[in-house]
Coordinates of C-alpha atoms (C1' of nucleotides) in Angstrom, one line a residue:
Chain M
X1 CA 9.6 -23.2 7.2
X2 CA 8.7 -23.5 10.8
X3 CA 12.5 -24.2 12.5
X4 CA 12.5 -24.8 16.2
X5 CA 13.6 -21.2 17.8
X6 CA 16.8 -20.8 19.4
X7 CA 17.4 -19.7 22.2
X8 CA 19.6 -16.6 23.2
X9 CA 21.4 -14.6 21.3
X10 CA 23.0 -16.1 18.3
X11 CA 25.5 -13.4 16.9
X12 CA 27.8 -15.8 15.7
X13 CA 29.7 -14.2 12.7
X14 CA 29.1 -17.6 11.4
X15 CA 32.1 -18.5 8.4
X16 CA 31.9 -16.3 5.5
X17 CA 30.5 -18.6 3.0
X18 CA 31.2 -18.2 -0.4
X19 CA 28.1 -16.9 -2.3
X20 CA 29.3 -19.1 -5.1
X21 CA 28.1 -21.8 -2.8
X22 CA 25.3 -19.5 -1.5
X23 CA 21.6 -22.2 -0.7
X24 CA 19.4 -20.1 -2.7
X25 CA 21.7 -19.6 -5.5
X26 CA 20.8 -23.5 -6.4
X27 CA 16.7 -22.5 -6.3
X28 CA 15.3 -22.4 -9.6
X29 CA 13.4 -19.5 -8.5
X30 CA 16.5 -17.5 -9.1
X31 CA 18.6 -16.1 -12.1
X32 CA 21.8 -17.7 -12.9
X33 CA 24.9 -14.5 -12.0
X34 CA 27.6 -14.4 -13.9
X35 CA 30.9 -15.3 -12.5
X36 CA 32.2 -11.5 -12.6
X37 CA 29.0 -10.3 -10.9
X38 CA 29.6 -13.5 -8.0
X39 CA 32.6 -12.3 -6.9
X40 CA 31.7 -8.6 -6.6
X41 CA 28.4 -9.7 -4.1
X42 CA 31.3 -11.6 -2.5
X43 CA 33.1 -8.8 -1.8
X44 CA 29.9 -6.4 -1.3
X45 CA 29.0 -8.8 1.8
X46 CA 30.9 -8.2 4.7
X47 CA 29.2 -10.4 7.3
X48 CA 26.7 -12.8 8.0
X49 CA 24.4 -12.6 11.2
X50 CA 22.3 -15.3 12.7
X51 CA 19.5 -13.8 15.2
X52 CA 16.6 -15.4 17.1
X53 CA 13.2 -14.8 16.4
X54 CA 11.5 -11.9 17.7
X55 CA 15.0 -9.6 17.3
X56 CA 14.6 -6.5 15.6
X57 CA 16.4 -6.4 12.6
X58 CA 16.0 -2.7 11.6
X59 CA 14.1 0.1 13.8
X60 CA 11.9 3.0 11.7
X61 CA 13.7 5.9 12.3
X62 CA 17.5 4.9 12.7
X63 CA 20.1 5.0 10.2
X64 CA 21.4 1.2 9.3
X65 CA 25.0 1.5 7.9
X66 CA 24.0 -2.0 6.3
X67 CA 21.9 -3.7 3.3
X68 CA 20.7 -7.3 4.1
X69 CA 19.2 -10.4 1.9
X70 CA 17.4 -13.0 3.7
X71 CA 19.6 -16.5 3.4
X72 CA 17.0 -18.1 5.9
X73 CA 13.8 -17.8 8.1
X74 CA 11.0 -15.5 8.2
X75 CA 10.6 -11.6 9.3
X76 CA 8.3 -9.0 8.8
X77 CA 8.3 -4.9 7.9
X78 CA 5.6 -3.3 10.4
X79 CA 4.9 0.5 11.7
X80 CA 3.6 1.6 14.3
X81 CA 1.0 4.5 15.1
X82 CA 1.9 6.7 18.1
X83 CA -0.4 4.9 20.4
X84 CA 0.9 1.2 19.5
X85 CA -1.4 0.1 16.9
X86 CA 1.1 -1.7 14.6
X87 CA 0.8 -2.3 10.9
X88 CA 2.6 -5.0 9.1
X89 CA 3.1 -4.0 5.7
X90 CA 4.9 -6.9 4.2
X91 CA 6.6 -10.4 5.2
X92 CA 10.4 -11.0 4.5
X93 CA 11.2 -14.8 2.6
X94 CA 14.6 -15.8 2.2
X95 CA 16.0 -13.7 -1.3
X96 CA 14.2 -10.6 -0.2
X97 CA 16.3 -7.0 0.0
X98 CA 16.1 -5.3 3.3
X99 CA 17.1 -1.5 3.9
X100 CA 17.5 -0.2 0.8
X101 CA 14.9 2.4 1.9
X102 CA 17.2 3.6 4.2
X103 CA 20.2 3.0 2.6
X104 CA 18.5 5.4 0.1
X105 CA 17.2 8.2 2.0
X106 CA 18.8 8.0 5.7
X107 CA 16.2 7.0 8.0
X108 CA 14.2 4.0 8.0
X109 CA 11.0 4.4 7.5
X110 CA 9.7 1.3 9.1
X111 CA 10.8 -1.5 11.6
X112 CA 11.9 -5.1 10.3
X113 CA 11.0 -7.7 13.2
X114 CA 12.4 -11.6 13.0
X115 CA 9.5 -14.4 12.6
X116 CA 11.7 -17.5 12.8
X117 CA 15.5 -17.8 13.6
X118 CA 16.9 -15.6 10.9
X119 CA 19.8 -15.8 8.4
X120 CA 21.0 -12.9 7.4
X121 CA 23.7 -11.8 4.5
X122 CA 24.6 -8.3 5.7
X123 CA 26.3 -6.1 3.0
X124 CA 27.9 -2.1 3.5
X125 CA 25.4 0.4 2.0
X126 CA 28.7 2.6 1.5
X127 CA 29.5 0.0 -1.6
X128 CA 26.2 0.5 -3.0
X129 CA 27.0 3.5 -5.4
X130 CA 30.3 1.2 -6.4
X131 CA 27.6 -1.6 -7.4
X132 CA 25.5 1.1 -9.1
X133 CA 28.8 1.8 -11.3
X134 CA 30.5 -1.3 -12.3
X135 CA 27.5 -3.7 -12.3
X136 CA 24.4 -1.9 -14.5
X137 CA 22.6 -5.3 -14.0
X138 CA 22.8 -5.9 -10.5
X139 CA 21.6 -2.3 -10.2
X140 CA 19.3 -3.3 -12.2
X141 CA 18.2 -6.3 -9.8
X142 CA 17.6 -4.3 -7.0
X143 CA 15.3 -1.8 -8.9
X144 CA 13.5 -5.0 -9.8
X145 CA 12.9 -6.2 -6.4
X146 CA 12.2 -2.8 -5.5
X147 CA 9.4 -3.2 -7.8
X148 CA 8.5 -6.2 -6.9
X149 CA 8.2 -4.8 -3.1
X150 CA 5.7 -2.4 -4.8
X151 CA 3.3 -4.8 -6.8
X152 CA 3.1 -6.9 -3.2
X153 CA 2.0 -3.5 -1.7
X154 CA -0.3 -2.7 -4.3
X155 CA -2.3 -5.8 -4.1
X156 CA -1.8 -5.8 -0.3
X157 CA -3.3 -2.1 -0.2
X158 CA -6.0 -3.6 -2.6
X159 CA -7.1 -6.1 0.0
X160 CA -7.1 -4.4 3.1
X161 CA -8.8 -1.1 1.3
X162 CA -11.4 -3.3 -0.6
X163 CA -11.6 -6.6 0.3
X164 CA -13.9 -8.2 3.1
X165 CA -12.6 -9.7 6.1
X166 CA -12.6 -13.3 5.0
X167 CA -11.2 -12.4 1.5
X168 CA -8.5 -10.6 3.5
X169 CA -7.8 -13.1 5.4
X170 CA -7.7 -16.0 2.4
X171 CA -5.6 -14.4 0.1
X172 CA -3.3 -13.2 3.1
X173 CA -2.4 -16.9 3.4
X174 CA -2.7 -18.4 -0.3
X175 CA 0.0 -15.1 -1.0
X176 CA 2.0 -16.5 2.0
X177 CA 2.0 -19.7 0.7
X178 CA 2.8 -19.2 -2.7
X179 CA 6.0 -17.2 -1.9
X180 CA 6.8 -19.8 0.5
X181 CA 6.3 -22.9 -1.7
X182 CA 8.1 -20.7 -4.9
X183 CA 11.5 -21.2 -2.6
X184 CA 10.4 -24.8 -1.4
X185 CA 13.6 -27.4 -2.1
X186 CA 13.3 -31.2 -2.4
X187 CA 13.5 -31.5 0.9
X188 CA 11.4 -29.0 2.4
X189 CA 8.3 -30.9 3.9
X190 CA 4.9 -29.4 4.2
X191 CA 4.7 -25.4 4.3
X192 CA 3.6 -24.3 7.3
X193 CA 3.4 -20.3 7.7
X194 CA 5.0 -19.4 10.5
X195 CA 2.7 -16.7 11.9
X196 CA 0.2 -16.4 14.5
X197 CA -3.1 -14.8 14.6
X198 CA -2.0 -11.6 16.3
X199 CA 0.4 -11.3 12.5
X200 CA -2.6 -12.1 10.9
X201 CA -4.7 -9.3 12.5
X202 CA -1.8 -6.9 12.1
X203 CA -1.3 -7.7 8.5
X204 CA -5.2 -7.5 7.8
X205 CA -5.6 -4.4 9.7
X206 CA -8.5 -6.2 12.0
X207 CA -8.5 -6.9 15.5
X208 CA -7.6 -10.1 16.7
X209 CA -10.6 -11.1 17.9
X210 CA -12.7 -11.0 14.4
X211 CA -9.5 -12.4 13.3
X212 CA -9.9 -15.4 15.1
X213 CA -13.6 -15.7 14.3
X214 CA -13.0 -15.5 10.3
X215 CA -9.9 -17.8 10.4
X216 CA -12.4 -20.3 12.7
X217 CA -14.7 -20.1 9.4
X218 CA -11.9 -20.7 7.0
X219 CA -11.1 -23.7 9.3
X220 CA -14.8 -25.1 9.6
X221 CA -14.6 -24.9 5.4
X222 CA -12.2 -27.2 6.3
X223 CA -9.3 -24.5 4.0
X224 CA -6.8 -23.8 6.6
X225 CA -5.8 -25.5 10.3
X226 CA -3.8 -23.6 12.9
X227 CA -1.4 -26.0 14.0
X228 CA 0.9 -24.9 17.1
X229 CA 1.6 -20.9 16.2
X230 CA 1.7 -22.1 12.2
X231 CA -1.1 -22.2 9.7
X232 CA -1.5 -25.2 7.4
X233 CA -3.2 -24.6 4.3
X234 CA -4.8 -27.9 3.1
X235 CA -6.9 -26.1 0.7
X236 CA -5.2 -23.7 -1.8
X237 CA -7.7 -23.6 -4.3
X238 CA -10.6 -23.1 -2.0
X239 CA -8.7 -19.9 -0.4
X240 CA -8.3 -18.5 -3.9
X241 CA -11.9 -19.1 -4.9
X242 CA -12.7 -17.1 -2.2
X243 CA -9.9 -14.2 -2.5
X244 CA -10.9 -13.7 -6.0
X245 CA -7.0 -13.9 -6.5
X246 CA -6.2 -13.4 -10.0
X247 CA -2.6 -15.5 -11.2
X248 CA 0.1 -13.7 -11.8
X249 CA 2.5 -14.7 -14.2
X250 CA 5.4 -15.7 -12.5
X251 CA 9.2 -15.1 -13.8
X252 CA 13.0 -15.7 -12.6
X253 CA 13.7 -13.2 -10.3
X254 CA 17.3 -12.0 -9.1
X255 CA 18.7 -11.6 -5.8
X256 CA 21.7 -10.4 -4.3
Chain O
X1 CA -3.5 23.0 -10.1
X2 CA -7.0 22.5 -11.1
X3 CA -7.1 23.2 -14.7
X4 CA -9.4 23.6 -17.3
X5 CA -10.4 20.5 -18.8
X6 CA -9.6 20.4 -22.2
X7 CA -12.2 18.3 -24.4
X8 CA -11.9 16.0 -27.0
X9 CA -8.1 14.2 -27.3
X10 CA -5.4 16.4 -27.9
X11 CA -2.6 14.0 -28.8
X12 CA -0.5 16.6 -30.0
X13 CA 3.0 14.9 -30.6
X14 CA 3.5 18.8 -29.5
X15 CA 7.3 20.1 -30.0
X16 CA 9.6 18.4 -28.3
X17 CA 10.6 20.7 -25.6
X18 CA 14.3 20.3 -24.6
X19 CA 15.0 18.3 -21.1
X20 CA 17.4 21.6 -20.6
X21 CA 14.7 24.1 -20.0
X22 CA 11.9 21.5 -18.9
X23 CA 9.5 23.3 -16.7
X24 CA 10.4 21.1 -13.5
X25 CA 14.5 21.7 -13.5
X26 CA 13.9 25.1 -12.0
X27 CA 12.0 23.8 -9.0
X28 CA 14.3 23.8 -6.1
X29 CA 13.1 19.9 -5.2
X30 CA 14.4 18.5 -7.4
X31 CA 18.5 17.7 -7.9
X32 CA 20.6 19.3 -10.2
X33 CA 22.0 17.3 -13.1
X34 CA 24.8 17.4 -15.1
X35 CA 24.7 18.2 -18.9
X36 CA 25.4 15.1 -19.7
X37 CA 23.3 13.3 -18.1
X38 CA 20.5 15.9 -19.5
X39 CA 21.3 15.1 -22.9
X40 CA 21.4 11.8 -22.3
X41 CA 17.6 12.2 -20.7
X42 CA 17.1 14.4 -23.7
X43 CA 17.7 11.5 -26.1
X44 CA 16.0 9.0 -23.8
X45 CA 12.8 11.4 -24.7
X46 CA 10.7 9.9 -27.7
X47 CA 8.0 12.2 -27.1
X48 CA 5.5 14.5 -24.9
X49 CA 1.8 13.6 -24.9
X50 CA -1.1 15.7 -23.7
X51 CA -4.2 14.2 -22.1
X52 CA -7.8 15.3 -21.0
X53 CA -9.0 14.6 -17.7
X54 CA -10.0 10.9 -17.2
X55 CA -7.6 9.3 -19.8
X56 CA -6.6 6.2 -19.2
X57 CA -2.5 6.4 -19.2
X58 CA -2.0 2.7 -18.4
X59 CA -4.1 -0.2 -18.1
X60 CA -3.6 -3.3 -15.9
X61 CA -2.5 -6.7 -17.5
X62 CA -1.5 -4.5 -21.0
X63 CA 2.1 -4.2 -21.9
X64 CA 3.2 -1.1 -22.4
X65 CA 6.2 -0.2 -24.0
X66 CA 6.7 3.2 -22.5
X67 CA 7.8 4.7 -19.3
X68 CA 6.4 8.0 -18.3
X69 CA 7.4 11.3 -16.5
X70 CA 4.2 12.8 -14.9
X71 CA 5.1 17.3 -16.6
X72 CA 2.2 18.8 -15.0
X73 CA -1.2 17.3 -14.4
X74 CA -2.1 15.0 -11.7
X75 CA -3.2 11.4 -12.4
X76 CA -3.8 8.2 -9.7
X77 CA -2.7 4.8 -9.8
X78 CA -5.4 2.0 -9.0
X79 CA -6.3 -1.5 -9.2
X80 CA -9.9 -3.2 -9.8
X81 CA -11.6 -5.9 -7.7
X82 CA -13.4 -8.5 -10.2
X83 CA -17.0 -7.0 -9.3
X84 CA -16.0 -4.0 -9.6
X85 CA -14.7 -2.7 -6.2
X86 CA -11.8 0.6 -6.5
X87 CA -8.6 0.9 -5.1
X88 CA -7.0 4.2 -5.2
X89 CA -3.3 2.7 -4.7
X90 CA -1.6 6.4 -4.8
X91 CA -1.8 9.6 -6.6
X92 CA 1.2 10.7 -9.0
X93 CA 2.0 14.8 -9.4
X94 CA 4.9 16.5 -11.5
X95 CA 8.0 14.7 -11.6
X96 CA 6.7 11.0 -10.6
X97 CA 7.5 8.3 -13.1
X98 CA 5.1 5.9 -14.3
X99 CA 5.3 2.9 -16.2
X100 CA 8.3 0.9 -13.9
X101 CA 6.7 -2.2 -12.7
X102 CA 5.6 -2.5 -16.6
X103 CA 9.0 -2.0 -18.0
X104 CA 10.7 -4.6 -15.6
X105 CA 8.1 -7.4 -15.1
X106 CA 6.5 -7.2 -18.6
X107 CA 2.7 -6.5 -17.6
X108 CA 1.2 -3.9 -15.5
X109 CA -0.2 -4.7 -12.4
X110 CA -2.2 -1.6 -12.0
X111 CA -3.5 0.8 -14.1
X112 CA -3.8 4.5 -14.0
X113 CA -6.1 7.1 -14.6
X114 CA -5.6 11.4 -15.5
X115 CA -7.1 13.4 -12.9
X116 CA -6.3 16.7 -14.5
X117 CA -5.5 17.5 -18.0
X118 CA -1.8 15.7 -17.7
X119 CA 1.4 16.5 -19.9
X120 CA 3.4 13.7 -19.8
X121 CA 7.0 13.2 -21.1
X122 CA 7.1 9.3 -22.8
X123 CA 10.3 7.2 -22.4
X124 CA 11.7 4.1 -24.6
X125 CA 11.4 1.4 -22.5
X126 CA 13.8 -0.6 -24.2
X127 CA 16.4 1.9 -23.6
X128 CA 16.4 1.7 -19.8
X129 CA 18.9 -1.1 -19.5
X130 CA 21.3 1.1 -21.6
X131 CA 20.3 3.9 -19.1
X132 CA 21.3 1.4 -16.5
X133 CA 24.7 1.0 -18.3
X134 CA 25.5 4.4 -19.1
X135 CA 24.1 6.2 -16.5
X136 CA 24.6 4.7 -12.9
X137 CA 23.5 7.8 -11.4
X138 CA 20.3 7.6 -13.1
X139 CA 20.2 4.4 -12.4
X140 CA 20.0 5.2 -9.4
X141 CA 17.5 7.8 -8.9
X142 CA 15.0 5.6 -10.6
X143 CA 15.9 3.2 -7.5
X144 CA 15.7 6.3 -5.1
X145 CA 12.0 7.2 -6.6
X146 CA 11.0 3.5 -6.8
X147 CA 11.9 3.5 -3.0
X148 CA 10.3 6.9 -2.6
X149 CA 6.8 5.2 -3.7
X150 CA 7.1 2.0 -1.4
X151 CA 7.6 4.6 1.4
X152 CA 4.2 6.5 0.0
X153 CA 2.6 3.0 -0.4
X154 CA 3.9 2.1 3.2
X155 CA 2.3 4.9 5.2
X156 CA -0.7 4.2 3.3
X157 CA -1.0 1.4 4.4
X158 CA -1.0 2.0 7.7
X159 CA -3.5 4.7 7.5
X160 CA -5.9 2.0 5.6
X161 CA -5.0 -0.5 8.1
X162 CA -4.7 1.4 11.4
X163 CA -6.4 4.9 11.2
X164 CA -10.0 5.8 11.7
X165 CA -11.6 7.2 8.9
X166 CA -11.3 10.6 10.4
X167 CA -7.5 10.6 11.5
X168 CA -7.1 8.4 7.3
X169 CA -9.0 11.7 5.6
X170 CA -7.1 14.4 7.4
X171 CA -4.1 11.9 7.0
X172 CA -4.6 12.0 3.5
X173 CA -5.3 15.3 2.5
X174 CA -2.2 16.6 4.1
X175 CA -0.5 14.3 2.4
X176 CA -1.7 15.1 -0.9
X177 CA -1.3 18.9 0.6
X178 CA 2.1 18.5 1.2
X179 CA 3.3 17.1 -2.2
X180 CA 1.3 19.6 -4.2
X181 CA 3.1 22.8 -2.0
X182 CA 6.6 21.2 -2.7
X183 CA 6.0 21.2 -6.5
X184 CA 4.8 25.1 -6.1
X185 CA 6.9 27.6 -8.1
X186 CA 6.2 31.5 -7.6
X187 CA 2.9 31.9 -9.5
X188 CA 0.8 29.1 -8.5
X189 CA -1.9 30.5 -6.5
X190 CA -4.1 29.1 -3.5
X191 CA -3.5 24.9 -3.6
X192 CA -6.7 23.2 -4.7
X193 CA -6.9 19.5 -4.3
X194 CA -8.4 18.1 -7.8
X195 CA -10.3 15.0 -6.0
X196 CA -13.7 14.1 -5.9
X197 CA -15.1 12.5 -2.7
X198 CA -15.4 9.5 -4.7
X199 CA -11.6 9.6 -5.0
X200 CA -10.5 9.9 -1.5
X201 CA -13.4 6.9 -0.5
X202 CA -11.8 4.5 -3.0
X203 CA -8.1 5.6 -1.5
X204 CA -9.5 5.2 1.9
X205 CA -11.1 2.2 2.3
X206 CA -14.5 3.3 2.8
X207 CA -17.8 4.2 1.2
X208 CA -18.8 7.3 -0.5
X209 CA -21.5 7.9 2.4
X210 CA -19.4 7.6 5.2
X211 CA -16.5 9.5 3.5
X212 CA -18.7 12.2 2.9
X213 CA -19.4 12.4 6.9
X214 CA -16.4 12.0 7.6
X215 CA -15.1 14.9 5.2
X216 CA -18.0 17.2 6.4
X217 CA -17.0 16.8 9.9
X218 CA -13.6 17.8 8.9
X219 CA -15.1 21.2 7.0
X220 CA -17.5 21.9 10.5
X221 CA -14.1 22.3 11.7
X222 CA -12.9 24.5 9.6
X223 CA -10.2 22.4 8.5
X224 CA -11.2 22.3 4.8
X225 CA -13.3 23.2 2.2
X226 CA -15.1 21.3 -0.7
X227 CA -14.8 23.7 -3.2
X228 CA -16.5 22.5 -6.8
X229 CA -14.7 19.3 -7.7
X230 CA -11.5 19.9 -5.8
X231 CA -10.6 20.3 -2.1
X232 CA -9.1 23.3 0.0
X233 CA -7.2 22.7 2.6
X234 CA -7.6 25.7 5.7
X235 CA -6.4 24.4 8.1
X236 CA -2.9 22.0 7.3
X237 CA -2.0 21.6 11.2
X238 CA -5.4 20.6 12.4
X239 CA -5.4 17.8 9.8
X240 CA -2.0 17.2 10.9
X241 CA -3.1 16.6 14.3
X242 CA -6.0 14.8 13.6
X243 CA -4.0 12.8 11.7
X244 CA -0.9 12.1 14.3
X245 CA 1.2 12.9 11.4
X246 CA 4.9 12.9 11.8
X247 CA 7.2 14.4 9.8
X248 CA 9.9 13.0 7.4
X249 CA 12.4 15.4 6.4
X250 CA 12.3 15.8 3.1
X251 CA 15.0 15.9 1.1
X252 CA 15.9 16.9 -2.9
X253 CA 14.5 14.1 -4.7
X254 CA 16.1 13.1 -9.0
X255 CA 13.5 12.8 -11.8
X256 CA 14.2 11.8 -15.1
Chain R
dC1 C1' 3.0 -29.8 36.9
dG2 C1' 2.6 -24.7 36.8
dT3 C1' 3.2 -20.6 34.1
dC4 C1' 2.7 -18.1 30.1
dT5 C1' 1.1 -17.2 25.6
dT6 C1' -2.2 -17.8 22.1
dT7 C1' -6.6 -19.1 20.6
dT8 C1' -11.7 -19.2 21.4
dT9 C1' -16.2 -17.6 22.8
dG10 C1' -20.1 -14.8 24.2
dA11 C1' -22.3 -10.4 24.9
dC12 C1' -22.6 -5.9 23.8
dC13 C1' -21.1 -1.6 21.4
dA14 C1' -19.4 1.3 17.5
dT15 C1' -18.2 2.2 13.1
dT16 C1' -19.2 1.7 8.5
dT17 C1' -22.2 0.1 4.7
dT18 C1' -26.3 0.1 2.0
dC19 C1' -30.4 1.9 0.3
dA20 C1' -33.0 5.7 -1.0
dA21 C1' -33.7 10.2 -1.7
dT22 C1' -32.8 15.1 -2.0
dC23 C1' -29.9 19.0 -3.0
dA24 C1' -26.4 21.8 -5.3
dG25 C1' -23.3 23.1 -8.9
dT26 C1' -22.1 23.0 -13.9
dG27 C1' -22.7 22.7 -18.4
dT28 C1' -25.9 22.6 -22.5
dG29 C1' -29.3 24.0 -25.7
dG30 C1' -33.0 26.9 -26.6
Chain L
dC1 C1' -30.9 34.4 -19.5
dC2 C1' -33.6 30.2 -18.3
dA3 C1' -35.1 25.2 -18.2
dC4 C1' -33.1 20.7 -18.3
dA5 C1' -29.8 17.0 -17.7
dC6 C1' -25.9 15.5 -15.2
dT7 C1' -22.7 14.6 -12.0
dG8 C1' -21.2 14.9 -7.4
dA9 C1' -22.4 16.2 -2.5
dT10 C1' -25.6 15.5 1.4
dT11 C1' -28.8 13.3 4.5
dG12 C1' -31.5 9.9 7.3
dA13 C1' -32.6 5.4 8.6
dA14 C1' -31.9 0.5 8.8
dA15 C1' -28.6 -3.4 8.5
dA16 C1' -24.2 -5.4 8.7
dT17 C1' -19.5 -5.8 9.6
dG18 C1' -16.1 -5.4 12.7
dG19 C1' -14.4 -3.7 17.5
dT20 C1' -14.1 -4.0 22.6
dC21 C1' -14.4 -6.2 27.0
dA22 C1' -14.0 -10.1 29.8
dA23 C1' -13.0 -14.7 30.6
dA24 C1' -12.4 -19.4 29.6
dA25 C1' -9.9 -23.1 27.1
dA26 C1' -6.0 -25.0 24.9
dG27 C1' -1.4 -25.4 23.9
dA28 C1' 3.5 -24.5 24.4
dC29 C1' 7.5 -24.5 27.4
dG30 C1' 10.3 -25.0 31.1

DNA sequence: CGTCTTTTTGACCATTTTCAATCAGTGTGG
DNA sequence: CCACACTGATTGAAAATGGTCAAAAAGACG
């Protein structure tokens, strides 16, 4: 999860590759598409962008003429108060919808920032409506992960409304976890979150400083370790114990 | 906008108003449809339900096997900490539909609550996919008003995360302000917030006692009013101030 | 190695919570 | 119309959580 940064800019407009062939398509994680509805996402897509981390994806307040899915690497929605105190709202994993917000209603309403070294499946927001027509179910996909975007924003709001600093702080990283590990392969190694405290802070609407001091106490319990600008969580249960996480089932989900 | 309450239940399976002359059509907010797609809607209808203030409409971790249309009334959606600890996730007026994250991912993740006496139009659930397949422009405003509530849900967030509890109140009540004034028809008089302080702690983030000084500092201002159980709002660009609020342009907006 | 960023710490301050009452407004029954 | 019961709004004081400031320590990177 943690891949090494590259450097400059990477705007290769990498080969098209087939989404018949797409990586995550193989993850169980995913629901099987049917031939027909293949070859339309083929079409939808019309590029696809690698970009460094720390680029800005999308920017509150522009129009983006695209729609993206996440192939690879980490980013993050986040706004901003007039005075620069940021808020991230939600992480981006590989399979998650960005845009549709804007392709919706014109301006974005919130920035997308890159974690890691992204891959990104770019698609024309014009073909949208088209996708709405011919293809009920893949319209019916993206009001599922639109959703799905909710429920993570319900619980989120849950958390940082209710919950105290170090519950915050655990279920922030057992919920990063789990969505990481739900899109681990064979060969992934161990999850590392690829995030540093200053994400942390932002995300649990703290300051950095009692940031650091409650993810020093989740380390002394001997639940998490902050290795390089990663987290390692070497004790999932513990951190849900303490989050007073409650499962939720989980199911197949589409992507397009 | 603060009615009445009605006691006991009044479950009256009442007559089955046509979707042609529903009360919200006329508003000016909300699109146009075609007649097709109103009878469609019209058919879609099982049944309207009336309920006193503080019904439960939907409970978390039940199935339900309807989708709602909020008709008049307001209501809130909220989620429960294990010991008990509220919170207010977002509050739904006239024309919001309720239910979605049910219908698509089997179990509700939230419940929600009547603030008002609520009329509320109920929807097969198992006919949304034929919705879907019928009706892409449908299917599509149910995506526009599921992307309308992340952007609600969004800038909530922030406020929870990033505001003060000063700049969060006056943040809020605008907000609330400005979504009952855009559901106003001709006759409704003076806009009264139906809220208890109770309600805008556990949508805040913060306790009863220090949302109560924080609300009374707003009224020494002469920004608003506690007026019985509701909230009158004097003074909308103060709050906006306070609240470094800044616009969105709104635009017309579906409902089904 | 030297620089730059991120993590850690300590001391002190501010905001927010908790606890404990009191007050005010509404509704009820007599 | 009044006393009583309730719920919701207010207050004050003490305690706790979390924020700010300043600086040092530890890694990461070239």
């Amino acid at each position: 999860m943690t891949q090494a940064a590259p450097l400059g800019k990477i705007e290769s407009n990498a080969r098209h590759m087939p989404c018949h062939a797409c990586v995550l398509r193989g993850l169980e994680k995913f629901r099987d598409f049917t031939p027909r509805e293949l070859d339309f996402i083929s079409g939808f897509k019309v590029n696809e962008l690698h970009l460094p981390p720390g680029s800005t994806i999308l920017e509150e307040q522009r129009h983006s003429a695209h729609l993206y899915t996440i192939l690879g690497g980490w980013a993050f929605r986040y706004k901003l108060l007039e005075d620069g105190r940021r808020q991230i709202l939600n992480f981006v994993l590989p399979g998650d919808l960005l845009g549709l917000q804007g392709s919706l209603m014109g301006e974005m309403q919130h920035s997308v920032e890159a974690l890691t070294a992204v891959r990104l499946c770019v698609f024309e927001r014009e073909r949208l409506s088209e996708l709405y027509r011919q293809f009920p179910s893949l319209a019916f996909d993206i009001t599922w992960l639109a959703a799905r975007e909710e429920r993570m924003l319900d619980e989120h709001l849950l958390s940082v409304g209710r919950r105290s600093a170090i519950e915050r702080a655990a279920y922030l990283l057992v919920f990063l976890f789990d969505r990481a590990r739900s899109l681990q392969t064979a060969e992934t190694g161990r999850i590392l979150l690829p995030i540093s405290q200053q994400h942390v802070a932002d995300t649990l609407g703290l300051s950095i400083v009692h940031t650091n001091k409650t993810l020093r106490k989740l380390a002394e319990r001997g639940l998490i370790r902050w290795q390089g600008r990663a987290c390692d969580v070497l004790d999932e249960q513990g951190l849900r114990t303490i989050s007073a996480w409650h499962d939720t089932a989980s199911m197949n989900r589409p992507f397009i």
